[in-house]
Amino acid sequence: MPPEPSNSEELVLSFLAEAGDEFVSGEAISDKLGLTRAAVWKHVEALRAHGYRIDALPARGYRLAEVPDRLTPLELRPLLNTHDVGQVLHWHEEIGSTNDRARELAEEGAEHGEVVIAEAQTAGRGRRGRGWSSPPRRNLYFSVVLRPELPPARAPELTLVASVAVCEALRQAGVEAGIKWPNDLHASGRKIAGILTELAAEPERVSWVVLGIGVNVNARAEDFPEDVRAEATSVLLERGQPAPRALLAAACFTALEEWIDRHAEEGFGPVAAAWRKRSVTLGREVVVKVEGRDVVGTAEDIDETGALLVRTRAGRERILTGDVALLRTVRAT
Ligand code: BTN
């Protein structure tokens, strides 16, 4: 890990980041932060050593010209305006799986909102025992520890909360993302992000939930394993230009926190409404693989628990878990 940045270094960085393309004078920074001009200079030098490009002009001051494509607390914290999510950030250059680490931390007493984030995973896990392609520095791989006040039966709602939030962050980044039941993020009919939710519960309440989120950001086609290449996409492939991973991570944290708070205050209703609005599943003819059998029919709705309601020839079937294949559109959603 690079050495931890000092708090003043982060403050100088935030100040420069807030000024955007503008120069800010050394005097303004030192007045605002209560530092000497020499200290400001020292922090600018330290930031440059961390890979930041900072222009300096004698009469005008400093300007942040380029930030490194890394996800350490130094890059992320100045971009965050959350109160919980990501305020404690465990960064790893490489890790087996951020979900495994987050589960350990949760068992050791991690707080609501703590995040484990990695530049690469060597054993990234997907839903239903699958792997998750996690090449270094291309994408986002992070896991959020939550301590919700929820009975265990309501915990699955949080997966839909996460899918709505990540969908919103992707759309802000200019990707026309939608949600495929239960929680895959799709763009142009291909998967761009996935969510793996794990939890521990007592009979009456959830002890912890880990939301593991993988977003394909700057992966090129050749970065995906051959067996998923035809079904996967990334922000880069959708927009034709790379996206700053730190900005997208911060947007995901912000949207997650907003939706988690809203869910805690208002319940599942608004989440379900937002999910329906962004769904690419509802109104489609689907084949759902459920425990070895195929359920064929029209995806009509989700119920108050997030289960998928499929109209089949035999009636309405309620599906709690399964893999959905989308066939043709039955009605516009
Ligand atoms: C899916 O199969 O759609 C879920 C994929 C979840 C991948 C993320 S990447 C960060 C976190 N760590 C893991 O090992 N998995 C999740």
mmCIF file of C-alpha atoms and ligand atoms in Angstrom:
data_model
loop_
_atom_site.group_PDB
_atom_site.id
_atom_site.type_symbol
_atom_site.label_atom_id
_atom_site.label_comp_id
_atom_site.label_asym_id
_atom_site.label_seq_id
_atom_site.Cartn_x
_atom_site.Cartn_y
_atom_site.Cartn_z
ATOM 1 C CA MET A 1 0.000 0.000 0.000
ATOM 2 C CA PRO A 2 1.252 3.573 -0.601
ATOM 3 C CA PRO A 3 1.858 5.532 2.620
ATOM 4 C CA GLU A 4 -1.353 6.963 4.133
ATOM 5 C CA PRO A 5 -1.822 10.581 3.078
ATOM 6 C CA SER A 6 -1.813 13.161 5.841
ATOM 7 C CA ASN A 7 -5.106 14.842 6.563
ATOM 8 C CA SER A 8 -3.753 18.211 5.386
ATOM 9 C CA GLU A 9 -2.640 16.628 2.131
ATOM 10 C CA GLU A 10 -6.218 15.453 1.564
ATOM 11 C CA LEU A 11 -7.550 18.909 2.411
ATOM 12 C CA VAL A 12 -5.204 20.543 -0.111
ATOM 13 C CA LEU A 13 -6.330 17.997 -2.685
ATOM 14 C CA SER A 14 -10.028 18.632 -1.944
ATOM 15 C CA PHE A 15 -9.455 22.354 -2.273
ATOM 16 C CA LEU A 16 -7.768 21.934 -5.656
ATOM 17 C CA ALA A 17 -10.394 19.422 -6.819
ATOM 18 C CA GLU A 18 -13.204 21.832 -5.902
ATOM 19 C CA ALA A 19 -11.591 24.573 -7.973
ATOM 20 C CA GLY A 20 -11.810 22.334 -11.061
ATOM 21 C CA ASP A 21 -9.939 23.881 -13.998
ATOM 22 C CA GLU A 22 -9.259 27.131 -12.118
ATOM 23 C CA PHE A 23 -5.921 28.088 -10.554
ATOM 24 C CA VAL A 24 -6.010 28.800 -6.812
ATOM 25 C CA SER A 25 -3.340 30.886 -5.145
ATOM 26 C CA GLY A 26 -1.045 29.401 -2.498
ATOM 27 C CA GLU A 27 -2.193 32.250 -0.259
ATOM 28 C CA ALA A 28 -5.892 31.296 -0.620
ATOM 29 C CA ILE A 29 -5.086 27.680 0.252
ATOM 30 C CA SER A 30 -2.955 28.586 3.251
ATOM 31 C CA ASP A 31 -5.562 31.086 4.563
ATOM 32 C CA LYS A 32 -8.438 28.671 4.119
ATOM 33 C CA LEU A 33 -6.676 25.646 5.623
ATOM 34 C CA GLY A 34 -4.619 27.471 8.246
ATOM 35 C CA LEU A 35 -1.314 26.218 6.822
ATOM 36 C CA THR A 36 1.913 28.076 6.103
ATOM 37 C CA ARG A 37 2.797 28.632 2.424
ATOM 38 C CA ALA A 38 5.751 26.263 2.923
ATOM 39 C CA ALA A 39 3.412 23.569 4.233
ATOM 40 C CA VAL A 40 1.110 24.013 1.202
ATOM 41 C CA TRP A 41 4.133 23.585 -1.070
ATOM 42 C CA LYS A 42 5.199 20.451 0.851
ATOM 43 C CA HIS A 43 1.732 18.897 0.450
ATOM 44 C CA VAL A 44 1.633 19.734 -3.257
ATOM 45 C CA GLU A 45 4.992 17.966 -3.646
ATOM 46 C CA ALA A 46 3.693 14.948 -1.709
ATOM 47 C CA LEU A 47 0.600 14.807 -3.945
ATOM 48 C CA ARG A 48 2.831 14.929 -7.034
ATOM 49 C CA ALA A 49 4.817 12.021 -5.592
ATOM 50 C CA HIS A 50 1.487 10.128 -5.327
ATOM 51 C CA GLY A 51 0.963 10.602 -9.075
ATOM 52 C CA TYR A 52 -1.138 13.801 -9.169
ATOM 53 C CA ARG A 53 -0.198 16.299 -11.860
ATOM 54 C CA ILE A 54 -0.457 19.779 -10.351
ATOM 55 C CA ASP A 55 0.371 22.811 -12.480
ATOM 56 C CA ALA A 56 2.013 25.750 -10.677
ATOM 57 C CA LEU A 57 2.290 29.287 -12.067
ATOM 58 C CA PRO A 58 4.042 32.051 -10.093
ATOM 59 C CA ALA A 59 1.306 34.681 -10.375
ATOM 60 C CA ARG A 60 -1.710 32.343 -10.312
ATOM 61 C CA GLY A 61 -1.029 29.474 -7.943
ATOM 62 C CA TYR A 62 -1.894 25.806 -8.346
ATOM 63 C CA ARG A 63 -4.247 23.821 -10.555
ATOM 64 C CA LEU A 64 -5.110 20.127 -10.437
ATOM 65 C CA ALA A 65 -4.357 18.912 -13.979
ATOM 66 C CA GLU A 66 -4.620 15.128 -13.679
ATOM 67 C CA VAL A 67 -5.528 12.579 -11.030
ATOM 68 C CA PRO A 68 -4.048 9.068 -11.010
ATOM 69 C CA ASP A 69 -6.344 6.236 -12.016
ATOM 70 C CA ARG A 70 -6.338 4.654 -8.565
ATOM 71 C CA LEU A 71 -8.971 4.079 -5.909
ATOM 72 C CA THR A 72 -7.063 4.681 -2.678
ATOM 73 C CA PRO A 73 -8.603 6.854 0.074
ATOM 74 C CA LEU A 74 -6.505 9.750 -1.223
ATOM 75 C CA GLU A 75 -8.336 9.708 -4.571
ATOM 76 C CA LEU A 76 -11.757 8.763 -3.256
ATOM 77 C CA ARG A 77 -12.248 10.699 -0.034
ATOM 78 C CA PRO A 78 -12.164 14.181 -1.603
ATOM 79 C CA LEU A 79 -14.896 13.041 -3.995
ATOM 80 C CA LEU A 80 -17.236 11.705 -1.312
ATOM 81 C CA ASN A 81 -20.080 13.608 0.260
ATOM 82 C CA THR A 82 -21.524 10.592 2.048
ATOM 83 C CA HIS A 83 -21.876 10.274 5.810
ATOM 84 C CA ASP A 84 -21.433 6.478 6.001
ATOM 85 C CA VAL A 85 -20.714 4.696 2.750
ATOM 86 C CA GLY A 86 -16.971 4.748 2.031
ATOM 87 C CA GLN A 87 -16.049 6.952 4.985
ATOM 88 C CA VAL A 88 -14.007 3.979 6.195
ATOM 89 C CA LEU A 89 -12.282 2.590 3.131
ATOM 90 C CA HIS A 90 -10.100 -0.540 3.053
ATOM 91 C CA TRP A 91 -8.085 -0.369 -0.171
ATOM 92 C CA HIS A 92 -6.136 -3.289 -1.664
ATOM 93 C CA GLU A 93 -3.925 -3.377 -4.749
ATOM 94 C CA GLU A 94 -4.937 -7.031 -5.104
ATOM 95 C CA ILE A 95 -7.152 -9.303 -3.051
ATOM 96 C CA GLY A 96 -8.876 -12.682 -3.420
ATOM 97 C CA SER A 97 -12.409 -11.300 -3.153
ATOM 98 C CA THR A 98 -13.548 -8.010 -1.596
ATOM 99 C CA ASN A 99 -16.677 -9.848 -0.400
ATOM 100 C CA ASP A 100 -14.577 -12.352 1.562
ATOM 101 C CA ARG A 101 -12.640 -9.532 3.250
ATOM 102 C CA ALA A 102 -15.816 -7.529 3.956
ATOM 103 C CA ARG A 103 -17.416 -10.596 5.547
ATOM 104 C CA GLU A 104 -14.383 -11.011 7.823
ATOM 105 C CA LEU A 105 -14.520 -7.336 8.766
ATOM 106 C CA ALA A 106 -18.262 -7.575 9.420
ATOM 107 C CA GLU A 107 -17.666 -10.529 11.740
ATOM 108 C CA GLU A 108 -14.977 -8.473 13.510
ATOM 109 C CA GLY A 109 -17.449 -5.627 14.077
ATOM 110 C CA ALA A 110 -17.050 -3.332 11.020
ATOM 111 C CA GLU A 111 -19.400 -0.324 11.037
ATOM 112 C CA HIS A 112 -22.334 0.345 8.693
ATOM 113 C CA GLY A 113 -20.938 1.775 5.437
ATOM 114 C CA GLU A 114 -17.375 0.432 5.603
ATOM 115 C CA VAL A 115 -16.112 -0.407 2.125
ATOM 116 C CA VAL A 116 -13.483 -2.852 0.893
ATOM 117 C CA ILE A 117 -12.242 -1.875 -2.567
ATOM 118 C CA ALA A 118 -9.552 -3.459 -4.729
ATOM 119 C CA GLU A 119 -7.729 -2.695 -7.961
ATOM 120 C CA ALA A 120 -7.819 -6.419 -8.815
ATOM 121 C CA GLN A 121 -9.326 -9.644 -7.512
ATOM 122 C CA THR A 122 -7.709 -13.048 -7.937
ATOM 123 C CA ALA A 123 -10.821 -14.991 -6.872
ATOM 124 C CA GLY A 124 -13.714 -12.625 -7.671
ATOM 125 C CA ARG A 125 -17.040 -14.342 -7.015
ATOM 126 C CA GLY A 126 -20.310 -13.998 -8.911
ATOM 127 C CA ARG A 127 -23.816 -15.208 -8.113
ATOM 128 C CA ARG A 128 -24.681 -18.887 -8.079
ATOM 129 C CA GLY A 129 -21.082 -20.054 -7.576
ATOM 130 C CA ARG A 130 -19.734 -18.401 -10.710
ATOM 131 C CA GLY A 131 -16.519 -16.374 -10.986
ATOM 132 C CA TRP A 132 -16.232 -12.648 -11.683
ATOM 133 C CA SER A 133 -13.572 -11.426 -14.092
ATOM 134 C CA SER A 134 -11.472 -8.866 -12.186
ATOM 135 C CA PRO A 135 -8.463 -7.655 -14.231
ATOM 136 C CA PRO A 136 -6.204 -5.056 -12.552
ATOM 137 C CA ARG A 137 -7.167 -1.373 -12.693
ATOM 138 C CA ARG A 138 -9.821 -1.745 -15.373
ATOM 139 C CA ASN A 139 -13.020 -1.930 -13.350
ATOM 140 C CA LEU A 140 -14.621 -1.407 -9.957
ATOM 141 C CA TYR A 141 -14.649 -4.215 -7.382
ATOM 142 C CA PHE A 142 -15.995 -3.236 -3.994
ATOM 143 C CA SER A 143 -18.050 -4.548 -1.086
ATOM 144 C CA VAL A 144 -20.081 -2.510 1.381
ATOM 145 C CA VAL A 145 -20.826 -3.674 4.928
ATOM 146 C CA LEU A 146 -24.348 -2.750 6.063
ATOM 147 C CA ARG A 147 -25.997 -3.020 9.478
ATOM 148 C CA PRO A 148 -29.651 -2.635 8.549
ATOM 149 C CA GLU A 149 -32.480 -2.641 11.067
ATOM 150 C CA LEU A 150 -34.357 -5.332 9.173
ATOM 151 C CA PRO A 151 -35.857 -8.747 9.835
ATOM 152 C CA PRO A 152 -34.025 -11.410 7.777
ATOM 153 C CA ALA A 153 -37.022 -11.926 5.476
ATOM 154 C CA ARG A 154 -36.647 -8.345 4.208
ATOM 155 C CA ALA A 155 -32.886 -8.517 3.547
ATOM 156 C CA PRO A 156 -33.308 -9.416 -0.180
ATOM 157 C CA GLU A 157 -34.799 -5.930 -0.677
ATOM 158 C CA LEU A 158 -31.286 -4.536 -0.244
ATOM 159 C CA THR A 159 -30.110 -6.239 -3.421
ATOM 160 C CA LEU A 160 -32.765 -4.329 -5.353
ATOM 161 C CA VAL A 161 -31.757 -1.164 -3.495
ATOM 162 C CA ALA A 162 -28.199 -1.710 -4.753
ATOM 163 C CA SER A 163 -29.279 -2.406 -8.328
ATOM 164 C CA VAL A 164 -31.332 0.806 -8.459
ATOM 165 C CA ALA A 165 -28.376 2.789 -7.061
ATOM 166 C CA VAL A 166 -25.752 1.344 -9.421
ATOM 167 C CA CYS A 167 -28.135 1.817 -12.354
ATOM 168 C CA GLU A 168 -28.489 5.489 -11.413
ATOM 169 C CA ALA A 169 -24.691 5.941 -11.149
ATOM 170 C CA LEU A 170 -24.172 4.313 -14.565
ATOM 171 C CA ARG A 171 -26.834 6.502 -16.152
ATOM 172 C CA GLN A 172 -25.172 9.604 -14.665
ATOM 173 C CA ALA A 173 -21.979 8.388 -16.376
ATOM 174 C CA GLY A 174 -23.813 8.425 -19.709
ATOM 175 C CA VAL A 175 -24.625 4.721 -20.032
ATOM 176 C CA GLU A 176 -28.225 3.718 -20.802
ATOM 177 C CA ALA A 177 -28.275 1.042 -18.133
ATOM 178 C CA GLY A 178 -31.273 -1.052 -17.119
ATOM 179 C CA ILE A 179 -31.874 -3.773 -14.532
ATOM 180 C CA LYS A 180 -32.353 -7.419 -15.397
ATOM 181 C CA TRP A 181 -34.066 -9.323 -12.598
ATOM 182 C CA PRO A 182 -32.992 -9.687 -9.918
ATOM 183 C CA ASN A 183 -29.994 -7.395 -9.929
ATOM 184 C CA ASP A 184 -27.876 -7.528 -13.087
ATOM 185 C CA LEU A 185 -27.128 -4.206 -14.724
ATOM 186 C CA HIS A 186 -27.403 -4.355 -18.488
ATOM 187 C CA ALA A 187 -26.602 -1.992 -21.348
ATOM 188 C CA SER A 188 -27.234 -2.765 -25.030
ATOM 189 C CA GLY A 189 -28.471 -6.193 -23.951
ATOM 190 C CA ARG A 190 -25.155 -7.100 -22.267
ATOM 191 C CA LYS A 191 -24.114 -7.282 -18.643
ATOM 192 C CA ILE A 192 -22.197 -4.253 -17.364
ATOM 193 C CA ALA A 193 -22.372 -4.782 -13.589
ATOM 194 C CA GLY A 194 -23.365 -7.416 -11.057
ATOM 195 C CA ILE A 195 -24.205 -7.579 -7.369
ATOM 196 C CA LEU A 196 -23.480 -10.394 -4.926
ATOM 197 C CA THR A 197 -25.310 -10.014 -1.613
ATOM 198 C CA GLU A 198 -24.310 -12.048 1.427
ATOM 199 C CA LEU A 199 -25.567 -11.821 4.992
ATOM 200 C CA ALA A 200 -25.601 -13.227 8.488
ATOM 201 C CA ALA A 201 -28.772 -13.130 10.537
ATOM 202 C CA GLU A 202 -30.206 -13.995 13.915
ATOM 203 C CA PRO A 203 -33.827 -15.214 14.058
ATOM 204 C CA GLU A 204 -35.262 -11.696 14.510
ATOM 205 C CA ARG A 205 -32.773 -9.413 12.823
ATOM 206 C CA VAL A 206 -30.019 -9.163 10.259
ATOM 207 C CA SER A 207 -26.525 -8.983 11.830
ATOM 208 C CA TRP A 208 -24.759 -7.750 8.718
ATOM 209 C CA VAL A 209 -25.182 -7.583 4.959
ATOM 210 C CA VAL A 210 -22.329 -7.372 2.460
ATOM 211 C CA LEU A 211 -23.217 -5.865 -0.913
ATOM 212 C CA GLY A 212 -20.492 -6.911 -3.353
ATOM 213 C CA ILE A 213 -20.533 -4.834 -6.517
ATOM 214 C CA GLY A 214 -18.553 -5.286 -9.709
ATOM 215 C CA VAL A 215 -18.837 -2.660 -12.464
ATOM 216 C CA ASN A 216 -17.125 -3.129 -15.822
ATOM 217 C CA VAL A 217 -15.658 0.327 -16.391
ATOM 218 C CA ASN A 218 -12.667 0.398 -18.725
ATOM 219 C CA ALA A 219 -12.520 -3.286 -19.681
ATOM 220 C CA ARG A 220 -11.953 -3.890 -23.401
ATOM 221 C CA ALA A 221 -13.534 -6.903 -25.110
ATOM 222 C CA GLU A 222 -10.255 -8.840 -24.805
ATOM 223 C CA ASP A 223 -10.207 -8.279 -21.027
ATOM 224 C CA PHE A 224 -13.250 -10.554 -20.573
ATOM 225 C CA PRO A 225 -12.850 -14.330 -20.465
ATOM 226 C CA GLU A 226 -13.895 -15.858 -23.787
ATOM 227 C CA ASP A 227 -16.930 -17.626 -22.364
ATOM 228 C CA VAL A 228 -18.593 -14.356 -21.251
ATOM 229 C CA ARG A 229 -17.174 -11.982 -23.889
ATOM 230 C CA ALA A 230 -20.285 -11.993 -26.096
ATOM 231 C CA GLU A 231 -22.557 -11.198 -23.141
ATOM 232 C CA ALA A 232 -20.453 -8.572 -21.346
ATOM 233 C CA THR A 233 -19.936 -4.880 -21.873
ATOM 234 C CA SER A 234 -18.300 -1.944 -20.071
ATOM 235 C CA VAL A 235 -18.641 1.819 -19.757
ATOM 236 C CA LEU A 236 -15.732 2.135 -22.198
ATOM 237 C CA LEU A 237 -17.404 -0.126 -24.765
ATOM 238 C CA GLU A 238 -20.748 1.665 -24.385
ATOM 239 C CA ARG A 239 -19.454 5.258 -24.496
ATOM 240 C CA GLY A 240 -16.424 4.758 -26.703
ATOM 241 C CA GLN A 241 -14.215 6.527 -24.201
ATOM 242 C CA PRO A 242 -12.710 5.557 -20.836
ATOM 243 C CA ALA A 243 -14.324 6.733 -17.622
ATOM 244 C CA PRO A 244 -12.494 7.912 -14.472
ATOM 245 C CA ARG A 245 -13.012 4.985 -12.092
ATOM 246 C CA ALA A 246 -12.774 7.138 -8.955
ATOM 247 C CA LEU A 247 -15.641 9.364 -10.100
ATOM 248 C CA LEU A 248 -17.826 6.371 -10.879
ATOM 249 C CA ALA A 249 -16.972 4.762 -7.523
ATOM 250 C CA ALA A 250 -17.921 7.986 -5.724
ATOM 251 C CA ALA A 251 -21.178 8.197 -7.711
ATOM 252 C CA CYS A 252 -21.989 4.577 -6.752
ATOM 253 C CA PHE A 253 -21.285 5.265 -3.046
ATOM 254 C CA THR A 254 -23.456 8.394 -3.098
ATOM 255 C CA ALA A 255 -26.369 6.715 -4.885
ATOM 256 C CA LEU A 256 -26.096 3.682 -2.606
ATOM 257 C CA GLU A 257 -26.248 5.791 0.513
ATOM 258 C CA GLU A 258 -29.215 7.804 -0.779
ATOM 259 C CA TRP A 259 -31.188 4.668 -1.635
ATOM 260 C CA ILE A 260 -30.212 2.802 1.553
ATOM 261 C CA ASP A 261 -31.386 5.770 3.639
ATOM 262 C CA ARG A 262 -34.580 6.118 1.639
ATOM 263 C CA HIS A 263 -35.304 2.410 2.023
ATOM 264 C CA ALA A 264 -34.745 2.673 5.801
ATOM 265 C CA GLU A 265 -37.081 5.689 6.053
ATOM 266 C CA GLU A 266 -39.798 4.922 3.498
ATOM 267 C CA GLY A 267 -39.653 1.145 3.064
ATOM 268 C CA PHE A 268 -39.569 -0.896 -0.131
ATOM 269 C CA GLY A 269 -42.243 1.059 -2.075
ATOM 270 C CA PRO A 270 -40.057 3.745 -3.677
ATOM 271 C CA VAL A 271 -37.302 1.198 -4.358
ATOM 272 C CA ALA A 272 -39.739 -1.110 -6.143
ATOM 273 C CA ALA A 273 -41.072 1.831 -8.185
ATOM 274 C CA ALA A 274 -37.558 2.866 -9.257
ATOM 275 C CA TRP A 275 -36.673 -0.757 -9.990
ATOM 276 C CA ARG A 276 -39.777 -1.172 -12.214
ATOM 277 C CA LYS A 277 -38.928 2.026 -14.078
ATOM 278 C CA ARG A 278 -35.446 0.743 -14.905
ATOM 279 C CA SER A 279 -36.380 -2.896 -15.439
ATOM 280 C CA VAL A 280 -35.466 -4.551 -18.748
ATOM 281 C CA THR A 281 -37.235 -7.744 -17.616
ATOM 282 C CA LEU A 282 -40.852 -6.720 -17.026
ATOM 283 C CA GLY A 283 -43.108 -7.112 -20.027
ATOM 284 C CA ARG A 284 -40.734 -9.593 -21.643
ATOM 285 C CA GLU A 285 -41.199 -13.243 -22.436
ATOM 286 C CA VAL A 286 -38.704 -15.053 -20.287
ATOM 287 C CA VAL A 287 -37.310 -18.460 -19.513
ATOM 288 C CA VAL A 288 -36.253 -18.695 -15.884
ATOM 289 C CA LYS A 289 -34.073 -21.584 -14.787
ATOM 290 C CA VAL A 290 -35.309 -22.554 -11.335
ATOM 291 C CA GLU A 291 -33.713 -25.539 -9.645
ATOM 292 C CA GLY A 292 -33.238 -27.548 -12.826
ATOM 293 C CA ARG A 293 -36.574 -26.708 -14.496
ATOM 294 C CA ASP A 294 -37.527 -23.990 -16.980
ATOM 295 C CA VAL A 295 -40.323 -21.576 -16.149
ATOM 296 C CA VAL A 296 -41.546 -20.065 -19.443
ATOM 297 C CA GLY A 297 -43.901 -17.113 -19.516
ATOM 298 C CA THR A 298 -44.276 -13.353 -19.331
ATOM 299 C CA ALA A 299 -42.480 -11.426 -16.589
ATOM 300 C CA GLU A 300 -45.377 -9.386 -15.199
ATOM 301 C CA ASP A 301 -44.101 -7.703 -12.060
ATOM 302 C CA ILE A 302 -42.135 -7.995 -8.838
ATOM 303 C CA ASP A 303 -43.981 -8.393 -5.549
ATOM 304 C CA GLU A 304 -43.403 -6.615 -2.234
ATOM 305 C CA THR A 305 -40.411 -8.892 -1.497
ATOM 306 C CA GLY A 306 -38.716 -8.444 -4.877
ATOM 307 C CA ALA A 307 -39.747 -11.903 -6.138
ATOM 308 C CA LEU A 308 -40.436 -12.114 -9.897
ATOM 309 C CA LEU A 309 -44.024 -12.845 -10.938
ATOM 310 C CA VAL A 310 -44.216 -14.793 -14.181
ATOM 311 C CA ARG A 311 -47.489 -15.492 -15.988
ATOM 312 C CA THR A 312 -47.242 -19.037 -17.375
ATOM 313 C CA ARG A 313 -49.849 -21.227 -19.078
ATOM 314 C CA ALA A 314 -50.541 -22.815 -15.719
ATOM 315 C CA GLY A 315 -51.041 -19.532 -13.862
ATOM 316 C CA ARG A 316 -48.851 -17.028 -12.042
ATOM 317 C CA GLU A 317 -45.563 -18.264 -10.658
ATOM 318 C CA ARG A 318 -43.585 -16.464 -7.943
ATOM 319 C CA ILE A 319 -39.852 -16.859 -8.402
ATOM 320 C CA LEU A 320 -37.442 -16.137 -5.579
ATOM 321 C CA THR A 321 -34.177 -17.011 -7.266
ATOM 322 C CA GLY A 322 -33.120 -18.110 -10.720
ATOM 323 C CA ASP A 323 -31.398 -17.157 -13.976
ATOM 324 C CA VAL A 324 -33.518 -15.225 -16.449
ATOM 325 C CA ALA A 325 -33.126 -15.424 -20.220
ATOM 326 C CA LEU A 326 -35.012 -12.668 -22.028
ATOM 327 C CA LEU A 327 -36.940 -13.628 -25.146
ATOM 328 C CA ARG A 328 -39.018 -11.070 -27.041
ATOM 329 C CA THR A 329 -40.806 -7.930 -25.857
ATOM 330 C CA VAL A 330 -44.473 -8.479 -25.088
ATOM 331 C CA ARG A 331 -45.335 -4.902 -24.142
ATOM 332 C CA ALA A 332 -43.368 -1.708 -23.739
ATOM 333 C CA THR A 333 -42.323 -1.049 -20.122
HETATM 334 C C1 BTN B 1 -22.946 -11.475 -10.377
HETATM 335 O O1 BTN B 1 -22.725 -12.682 -10.597
HETATM 336 O O2 BTN B 1 -23.628 -10.810 -11.163
HETATM 337 C C2 BTN B 1 -22.389 -10.806 -9.151
HETATM 338 C C3 BTN B 1 -21.005 -10.294 -9.383
HETATM 339 C C4 BTN B 1 -20.451 -9.594 -8.173
HETATM 340 C C5 BTN B 1 -18.990 -9.237 -8.343
HETATM 341 C C6 BTN B 1 -18.479 -8.388 -7.211
HETATM 342 S S1 BTN B 1 -16.881 -7.708 -7.557
HETATM 343 C C7 BTN B 1 -16.759 -7.162 -5.900
HETATM 344 C C8 BTN B 1 -17.336 -8.257 -5.046
HETATM 345 N N1 BTN B 1 -16.330 -9.243 -4.734
HETATM 346 C C9 BTN B 1 -16.606 -10.436 -5.265
HETATM 347 O O3 BTN B 1 -15.898 -11.466 -5.161
HETATM 348 N N2 BTN B 1 -17.759 -10.371 -5.942
HETATM 349 C C10 BTN B 1 -18.345 -9.058 -5.873
#
